[in-house]
Coordinates of C-alpha atoms and ligand atoms in Angstrom, one line a residue:
X1 CA -8.1 46.7 13.8
X2 CA -5.3 44.9 15.6
X3 CA -2.0 44.6 13.6
X4 CA -0.3 41.2 13.8
X5 CA 3.0 40.2 12.2
X6 CA 4.1 36.7 11.5
X7 CA 7.8 36.0 11.1
X8 CA 8.1 33.0 8.7
X9 CA 5.6 31.7 6.1
X10 CA 6.2 28.0 6.9
X11 CA 3.8 25.4 8.3
X12 CA 3.1 27.1 11.6
X13 CA 3.2 30.7 10.2
X14 CA 0.7 30.0 7.5
X15 CA -1.6 28.2 9.9
X16 CA -1.3 31.1 12.3
X17 CA -2.3 33.5 9.5
X18 CA -5.4 31.5 8.7
X19 CA -6.5 31.7 12.3
X20 CA -5.6 35.4 13.0
X21 CA -7.1 36.8 9.8
X22 CA -9.5 38.4 9.0
X23 CA -10.1 39.3 12.7
X24 CA -6.8 41.2 12.6
X25 CA -4.7 42.8 9.9
X26 CA -2.0 40.2 9.3
X27 CA 1.4 40.6 7.6
X28 CA 3.7 37.7 7.1
X29 CA 7.4 38.3 6.6
X30 CA 9.2 35.5 4.7
X31 CA 12.9 35.7 4.0
X32 CA 12.8 33.3 1.0
X33 CA 11.5 33.8 -2.5
X34 CA 8.3 31.8 -1.8
X35 CA 6.1 30.8 1.1
X36 CA 6.0 27.2 2.5
X37 CA 9.1 25.9 0.8
X38 CA 9.7 23.2 3.4
X39 CA 6.1 22.0 3.2
X40 CA 6.8 21.1 -0.5
X41 CA 9.6 18.7 0.5
X42 CA 7.7 17.0 3.3
X43 CA 7.0 13.2 3.2
X44 CA 9.1 13.0 0.0
X45 CA 6.7 15.3 -1.8
X46 CA 3.6 13.5 -0.3
X47 CA 3.4 15.5 2.9
X48 CA 2.9 13.3 5.9
X49 CA 0.6 15.9 7.4
X50 CA -0.2 14.3 10.8
X51 CA -0.6 11.0 12.6
X52 CA -3.7 9.2 13.9
X53 CA -1.7 8.3 17.1
X54 CA -0.8 11.7 18.3
X55 CA 0.4 11.6 21.9
X56 CA 3.3 13.0 24.1
X57 CA 5.0 9.5 23.7
X58 CA 6.1 10.6 20.2
X59 CA 7.8 13.8 21.3
X60 CA 11.2 14.7 22.7
X61 CA 12.4 17.8 24.5
X62 CA 13.0 19.0 28.0
X63 CA 9.3 18.8 28.7
X64 CA 7.5 16.6 26.1
X65 CA 4.3 16.9 28.3
X66 CA 4.0 20.4 26.9
X67 CA 2.3 18.9 23.9
X68 CA -0.6 17.6 26.0
X69 CA -1.8 21.1 26.6
X70 CA -1.2 22.1 23.0
X71 CA -3.2 19.2 21.6
X72 CA -5.8 19.7 24.3
X73 CA -6.5 23.1 22.8
X74 CA -6.1 22.2 19.1
X75 CA -5.6 18.6 18.4
X76 CA -5.9 16.2 15.5
X77 CA -9.7 16.5 15.2
X78 CA -9.5 20.3 14.9
X79 CA -6.6 20.0 12.4
X80 CA -8.5 17.5 10.3
X81 CA -11.6 19.7 10.3
X82 CA -9.6 22.8 9.3
X83 CA -7.8 21.1 6.4
X84 CA -11.1 19.5 5.3
X85 CA -12.7 23.0 5.2
X86 CA -9.9 24.3 3.0
X87 CA -10.3 21.3 0.6
X88 CA -7.7 18.8 2.0
X89 CA -9.3 15.6 3.4
X90 CA -6.8 13.2 4.9
X91 CA -5.9 9.7 3.8
X92 CA -4.4 7.2 6.2
X93 CA -1.2 5.2 5.5
X94 CA 1.0 2.8 7.5
X95 CA 1.3 3.3 11.3
X96 CA -1.4 5.9 11.5
X97 CA 0.4 8.3 9.1
X98 CA -1.9 10.8 7.6
X99 CA -1.5 12.4 4.2
X100 CA -3.6 14.8 2.0
X101 CA -5.9 12.6 0.0
X102 CA -4.1 13.8 -3.2
X103 CA -0.7 12.7 -1.6
X104 CA 0.7 16.0 -2.9
X105 CA 2.6 18.3 -0.6
X106 CA 2.3 21.0 -3.2
X107 CA -1.5 21.0 -2.7
X108 CA -1.0 21.7 1.0
X109 CA 1.4 24.5 0.4
X110 CA -0.8 26.1 -2.3
X111 CA -4.1 25.8 -0.5
X112 CA -2.6 27.1 2.8
X113 CA -1.2 30.2 1.0
X114 CA -4.5 30.7 -0.9
X115 CA -6.5 30.4 2.3
X116 CA -4.2 32.8 4.3
X117 CA -4.5 35.4 1.5
X118 CA -8.2 34.8 1.1
X119 CA -8.7 35.7 4.7
X120 CA -6.7 38.9 4.2
X121 CA -3.2 38.1 5.2
X122 CA -0.5 39.9 3.2
X123 CA 2.7 37.9 2.5
X124 CA 5.9 39.9 2.0
X125 CA 8.7 37.9 0.4
X126 CA 12.4 38.4 0.5
X127 CA 11.9 40.1 3.9
X128 CA 14.2 38.8 6.7
X129 CA 13.4 40.1 10.1
X130 CA 16.6 40.8 11.9
X131 CA 15.4 42.6 15.1
X132 CA 12.3 42.5 17.3
X133 CA 12.3 45.7 19.5
X134 CA 9.8 45.9 22.3
X135 CA 8.0 49.3 22.4
X136 CA 6.0 50.9 25.1
X137 CA 3.0 49.8 23.1
X138 CA 3.5 46.8 20.8
X139 CA 6.6 45.6 19.0
X140 CA 8.9 47.0 16.3
X141 CA 10.2 44.7 13.6
X142 CA 13.4 45.7 11.6
X143 CA 14.2 43.8 8.4
X144 CA 17.6 43.1 7.0
X145 CA 17.0 46.0 4.6
X146 CA 16.4 48.3 7.6
X147 CA 12.7 48.7 6.9
X148 CA 10.8 49.3 10.2
X149 CA 7.2 48.1 10.9
X150 CA 5.1 48.5 14.1
X151 CA 2.7 45.8 15.3
X152 CA 0.4 45.1 18.3
X153 CA 1.5 41.4 18.4
X154 CA 4.2 39.3 16.7
X155 CA 4.1 35.5 16.0
X156 CA 7.6 34.1 15.7
X157 CA 7.3 31.1 13.4
X158 CA 10.7 31.0 11.9
X159 CA 11.4 27.3 12.3
X160 CA 14.7 25.6 13.1
X161 CA 18.2 25.5 11.5
X162 CA 17.5 22.1 9.9
X163 CA 17.7 21.8 6.1
X164 CA 19.3 25.2 5.4
X165 CA 18.8 24.4 1.6
X166 CA 15.1 25.0 2.3
X167 CA 15.5 28.1 4.5
X168 CA 16.4 26.6 7.8
X169 CA 18.6 29.0 9.8
X170 CA 19.6 30.2 13.3
X171 CA 17.5 33.3 12.8
X172 CA 14.7 32.3 15.1
X173 CA 17.0 31.3 18.0
X174 CA 18.8 34.6 17.6
X175 CA 15.6 36.6 17.7
X176 CA 14.2 34.7 20.6
X177 CA 17.5 34.9 22.6
X178 CA 17.7 38.7 21.9
X179 CA 14.4 39.0 23.9
X180 CA 15.8 36.9 26.8
X181 CA 14.5 33.4 25.9
X182 CA 16.7 30.5 26.8
X183 CA 17.6 28.2 23.9
X184 CA 18.3 24.5 24.3
X185 CA 21.2 24.1 21.8
X186 CA 19.8 22.7 18.5
X187 CA 21.0 19.2 17.5
X188 CA 20.4 17.4 14.1
X189 CA 17.5 15.0 14.4
X190 CA 15.6 12.6 12.0
X191 CA 19.0 12.2 10.3
X192 CA 21.3 9.4 9.2
X193 CA 24.0 8.4 11.7
X194 CA 27.7 8.0 11.4
X195 CA 28.4 4.6 12.9
X196 CA 31.4 2.4 13.6
X197 CA 33.2 0.0 13.4
X198 CA 34.3 1.0 9.9
X199 CA 33.9 -2.5 8.7
X200 CA 30.1 -1.8 8.6
X201 CA 30.7 0.6 5.8
X202 CA 31.5 -2.4 3.5
X203 CA 27.7 -2.9 3.6
X204 CA 27.2 0.4 1.7
X205 CA 24.0 0.3 -0.4
X206 CA 22.4 -2.7 1.3
X207 CA 18.9 -2.4 2.8
X208 CA 17.8 -4.9 5.4
X209 CA 15.1 -5.1 8.1
X210 CA 16.7 -4.9 11.5
X211 CA 15.9 -4.1 15.1
X212 CA 18.0 -1.2 16.5
X213 CA 18.4 -0.5 20.1
X214 CA 20.4 2.5 21.4
X215 CA 21.7 2.2 24.9
X216 CA 23.4 4.8 27.1
X217 CA 24.6 4.0 30.6
X218 CA 22.7 0.7 30.6
X219 CA 19.4 2.5 29.8
X220 CA 17.6 1.9 26.5
X221 CA 17.2 5.5 25.1
X222 CA 15.5 4.5 21.8
X223 CA 14.6 1.4 19.8
X224 CA 13.0 0.7 16.4
X225 CA 12.3 -2.0 14.0
X226 CA 12.3 -1.6 10.2
X227 CA 14.5 -0.9 7.2
X228 CA 18.1 0.1 7.7
X229 CA 20.1 1.4 4.8
X230 CA 23.8 0.8 5.3
X231 CA 25.9 3.6 3.9
X232 CA 29.6 4.5 3.4
X233 CA 29.6 6.3 6.7
X234 CA 27.1 4.3 8.8
X235 CA 23.4 3.9 9.0
X236 CA 20.4 5.5 7.4
X237 CA 16.8 4.4 6.5
X238 CA 13.6 4.7 8.5
X239 CA 14.6 2.6 11.5
X240 CA 17.8 4.7 11.9
X241 CA 16.0 8.0 11.5
X242 CA 13.6 6.9 14.3
X243 CA 16.4 6.5 16.9
X244 CA 18.5 9.4 15.7
X245 CA 16.8 12.1 17.9
X246 CA 17.6 10.3 21.2
X247 CA 21.1 9.2 19.9
X248 CA 22.2 12.7 18.9
X249 CA 20.7 14.3 22.0
X250 CA 22.7 12.0 24.2
X251 CA 25.9 12.4 22.2
X252 CA 25.5 16.2 22.4
X253 CA 25.4 15.8 26.2
X254 CA 28.8 13.9 26.0
X255 CA 27.1 10.6 26.9
X256 CA 28.4 7.3 25.6
X257 CA 25.9 5.6 23.3
X258 CA 26.0 2.0 21.8
X259 CA 23.7 0.9 19.0
X260 CA 22.9 -2.8 18.9
X261 CA 21.8 -4.1 15.6
X262 CA 19.7 -7.3 15.4
X263 CA 19.9 -8.7 11.8
X264 CA 17.2 -11.3 12.6
X265 CA 14.6 -9.4 14.6
X266 CA 11.9 -12.0 13.9
X267 CA 13.9 -15.0 15.1
X268 CA 14.6 -15.5 18.9
X269 CA 18.2 -16.2 19.8
X270 CA 17.8 -20.0 20.6
X271 CA 15.8 -20.6 17.4
X272 CA 18.5 -18.9 15.4
X273 CA 21.2 -21.0 17.0
X274 CA 19.5 -24.2 16.0
X275 CA 18.8 -22.8 12.5
X276 CA 22.5 -21.9 12.1
X277 CA 23.5 -25.4 13.4
X278 CA 21.4 -27.1 10.8
X279 CA 22.7 -24.8 8.0
X280 CA 26.3 -25.3 9.0
X281 CA 26.1 -29.1 9.1
X282 CA 26.5 -29.6 5.4
X283 CA 29.9 -31.1 4.5
X284 CA 32.4 -28.9 2.6
X285 CA 30.1 -25.8 2.4
X286 CA 31.7 -22.4 3.3
X287 CA 30.3 -20.5 6.3
X288 CA 29.0 -17.4 4.3
X289 CA 27.4 -19.6 1.7
X290 CA 25.5 -21.6 4.3
X291 CA 23.8 -18.3 5.4
X292 CA 23.3 -16.9 1.9
X293 CA 19.7 -18.2 1.7
X294 CA 18.6 -16.4 4.9
X295 CA 20.5 -13.1 4.8
X296 CA 22.3 -11.0 2.2
X297 CA 25.6 -12.7 1.5
X298 CA 27.6 -9.5 2.0
X299 CA 26.1 -9.0 5.5
X300 CA 27.0 -12.6 6.3
X301 CA 30.6 -12.1 5.1
X302 CA 31.1 -8.9 7.0
X303 CA 29.5 -10.1 10.3
X304 CA 31.3 -13.4 10.2
X305 CA 34.6 -11.5 9.8
X306 CA 33.7 -9.3 12.7
X307 CA 33.2 -12.4 14.7
X308 CA 36.7 -13.5 13.8
X309 CA 35.6 -16.3 11.4
X310 CA 36.8 -16.7 7.9
X311 CA 33.6 -16.5 5.8
X312 CA 35.1 -18.9 3.2
X313 CA 36.2 -21.5 5.7
X314 CA 34.3 -24.8 5.9
X315 CA 31.3 -24.5 8.2
X316 CA 31.7 -28.0 9.6
X317 CA 35.0 -26.9 11.2
X318 CA 33.1 -24.5 13.5
X319 CA 33.0 -26.0 17.0
X320 CA 29.6 -26.4 18.7
X321 CA 30.6 -24.2 21.6
X322 CA 31.5 -21.3 19.2
X323 CA 28.0 -21.1 17.9
X324 CA 26.3 -19.0 20.6
X325 CA 28.9 -16.2 20.4
X326 CA 28.7 -16.2 16.6
X327 CA 24.9 -16.0 16.6
X328 CA 25.3 -13.2 19.1
X329 CA 27.1 -11.1 16.5
X330 CA 24.0 -11.3 14.2
X331 CA 21.5 -10.7 17.0
X332 CA 23.4 -8.1 19.0
X333 CA 25.9 -6.4 16.8
X334 CA 27.5 -3.6 18.7
X335 CA 28.2 -0.3 16.9
X336 CA 29.0 3.2 18.1
X337 CA 27.6 6.4 16.6
X338 CA 30.1 9.1 15.6
X339 CA 29.5 12.8 15.6
X340 CA 26.1 14.0 14.3
X341 CA 25.7 14.3 10.6
X342 CA 25.2 18.0 9.4
X343 CA 21.9 20.0 9.7
X344 CA 21.7 19.9 5.8
X345 CA 20.8 16.2 6.2
X346 CA 18.5 16.6 9.2
X347 CA 14.8 16.8 8.7
X348 CA 14.4 18.6 12.0
X349 CA 16.5 20.1 14.8
X350 CA 15.8 19.1 18.3
X351 CA 16.3 21.8 20.9
X352 CA 15.1 25.3 20.6
X353 CA 13.2 27.8 22.8
X354 CA 12.6 26.5 26.2
X355 CA 8.9 25.6 26.6
X356 CA 9.0 26.6 30.3
X357 CA 8.9 30.2 29.0
X358 CA 5.8 29.7 26.8
X359 CA 2.1 29.7 27.9
X360 CA 1.0 26.3 26.4
X361 CA -2.7 27.4 26.0
X362 CA -1.8 30.6 24.0
X363 CA 1.8 30.2 22.8
X364 CA 2.5 33.6 24.3
X365 CA 6.0 34.3 25.6
X366 CA 6.2 34.6 29.4
X367 CA 9.1 36.9 28.9
X368 CA 7.7 39.4 26.4
X369 CA 3.9 39.7 26.3
X370 CA 2.6 40.2 22.8
X371 CA 5.2 37.8 21.3
X372 CA 4.0 34.3 20.4
X373 CA 6.4 31.5 19.5
X374 CA 5.4 28.4 17.4
X375 CA 6.5 25.3 15.6
X376 CA 9.9 23.7 15.4
X377 CA 11.6 26.7 16.9
X378 CA 10.3 25.4 20.3
X379 CA 12.2 22.7 22.2
X380 CA 9.8 20.0 21.1
X381 CA 10.7 17.4 18.5
X382 CA 8.4 14.8 17.1
X383 CA 9.6 11.4 15.8
X384 CA 9.1 10.9 12.1
X385 CA 5.5 10.1 11.0
X386 CA 3.7 13.4 10.8
X387 CA 4.3 14.5 14.4
X388 CA 6.4 17.6 13.6
X389 CA 3.9 19.0 11.2
X390 CA 1.0 18.3 13.6
X391 CA 2.9 20.3 16.3
X392 CA 3.4 23.1 13.8
X393 CA -0.3 23.2 12.8
X394 CA -1.5 23.1 16.4
X395 CA 0.9 25.7 17.8
X396 CA 0.3 28.0 14.7
X397 CA -3.5 27.8 15.1
X398 CA -3.3 28.5 18.9
X399 CA -1.0 31.5 18.4
X400 CA -3.2 32.8 15.6
X401 CA -6.4 32.5 17.7
X402 CA -4.8 34.2 20.7
X403 CA -2.5 36.8 19.3
Ligands
FAD1 C1 12.9 17.2 3.8 C2 12.0 17.3 5.0 C3 10.9 16.5 5.0 C4 10.0 16.6 6.1 N1 8.9 15.8 6.1 C5 8.0 15.9 7.1 C6 6.8 15.1 7.1 O1 6.5 14.4 6.1 N2 6.0 15.2 8.2 C7 6.3 16.0 9.3 O2 5.5 16.0 10.3 N3 7.4 16.8 9.3 C8 8.2 16.8 8.2 N4 9.3 17.6 8.2 C9 9.5 18.6 9.3 C10 8.5 19.8 9.1 O3 8.6 20.2 7.8 C11 8.8 20.9 10.0 O4 8.8 20.4 11.4 C12 7.8 22.0 9.9 O5 7.9 22.6 8.6 C13 8.1 23.1 10.9 O6 7.2 24.2 10.7 P1 7.7 25.7 11.2 O7 6.5 26.6 10.8 O8 8.1 25.7 12.6 O9 9.0 26.0 10.3 P2 9.2 26.1 8.8 O10 8.1 25.3 8.0 O11 10.6 25.7 8.6 O12 9.0 27.6 8.4 C14 9.8 28.6 8.9 C15 9.8 29.8 7.8 O13 10.4 30.9 8.4 C16 11.2 31.6 7.5 N5 12.2 32.4 8.2 C17 13.1 32.0 9.1 N6 13.7 33.0 9.7 C18 13.1 34.1 9.2 C19 13.3 35.6 9.4 N7 14.2 36.0 10.3 N8 12.5 36.4 8.7 C20 11.6 36.0 7.8 N9 11.4 34.6 7.6 C21 12.1 33.7 8.3 C22 11.9 30.4 6.7 O14 12.4 30.8 5.5 C23 10.7 29.4 6.6 O15 9.9 29.6 5.5 C24 10.2 17.5 7.1 C25 11.3 18.4 7.1 C26 12.2 18.3 6.0 C27 13.4 19.2 5.9

């Protein structure tokens, strides 16, 4: 019987095991004390397992179209069918987000481990693979403890360096590079952003629905609408996480990026101007207080100060011709992202093994036949919403079937 090794008992590794066993003798090497630790933390413990709207539009990387082939071979329907067979039907949430019907990430981790073992896969814990050595026939794996194992095929499913507290590390990049694969340098993604001017940090703790638009060299590189959480260093919250992949990728390429914040995304500019004009017409009322009924007072105070207005000055003193510029600060507040926040805060890492070097229909390496590479280790990053797990499930299943 063919002997297959899987390096990493994460989302894609466990999925690969389910599809490779029992046809082959499968051994999974996991460096941590338990399999699927990252799965447990997904979706805030609810596991946003996939998304109804899977398409290449939601993926970043040097060649996002790579996902079309992947999902053509093993897409959402096949994923849903597999999970349903192992006892995890999906429930649908906002924006097509899919969850296990129990909304429990622990169920996904437990049932995947159970299924892999039921199909005959063996999981070896506390075993970090440090070397992959190509042999005349097959591949030799060497652990950190210098144990040696020989296999006919190896699936490298060791994930990215994001979230080191749950096992993320450079290990996969090092192993792939040692074989000759090119690595797009990893960048923290789906992560809060350092943002300036520093006066924004006075909004720490406030949540407000905004539209965000990231622009580099006059091109819009990302946009989102939704909740922004203002922090002591800049921006967080779902709308920020959505634009963070493109923002950090551009910063890593030394490109200038501006983030424009619209504090009134539902109100067009000219309507907001007349709205402000009405609110400011009351005699004796301070500027910030005039706005307190339509936006959090601290936001009003900070943005008014940025616009050079004293928030406590009388609104009626504002000249009519000053209004458009002032409203512009609320509709198009310009901020600049700083250096990327650390990988310990990033849900995923963009970058990774170049997809040009992988056969999309099998996940086999074009550089070393018999080696298969899956999941987040590849240079494909999904936006938040279940897209990263779906890529891990699909690539894992394809590698498992083909190894
Ligand atoms: C907090 C958090 C929440 C998330 N929520 C979601 C979500 O709701 N939806 C979504 O789609 N995505 C989510 N993600 C992203 C998603 O979890 C990952 O994209 C996905 O787990 C990647 O799967 P993978 O198999 O490539 O890697 P992983 O799941 O990270 O698995 C890799 C495994 O390999 C092991 N390993 C690494 N190197 C070695 C080695 N040398 N030897 C042995 N073992 C090794 C690691 O310990 C790890 O267990 C979240 C991520 C985080 C951190």
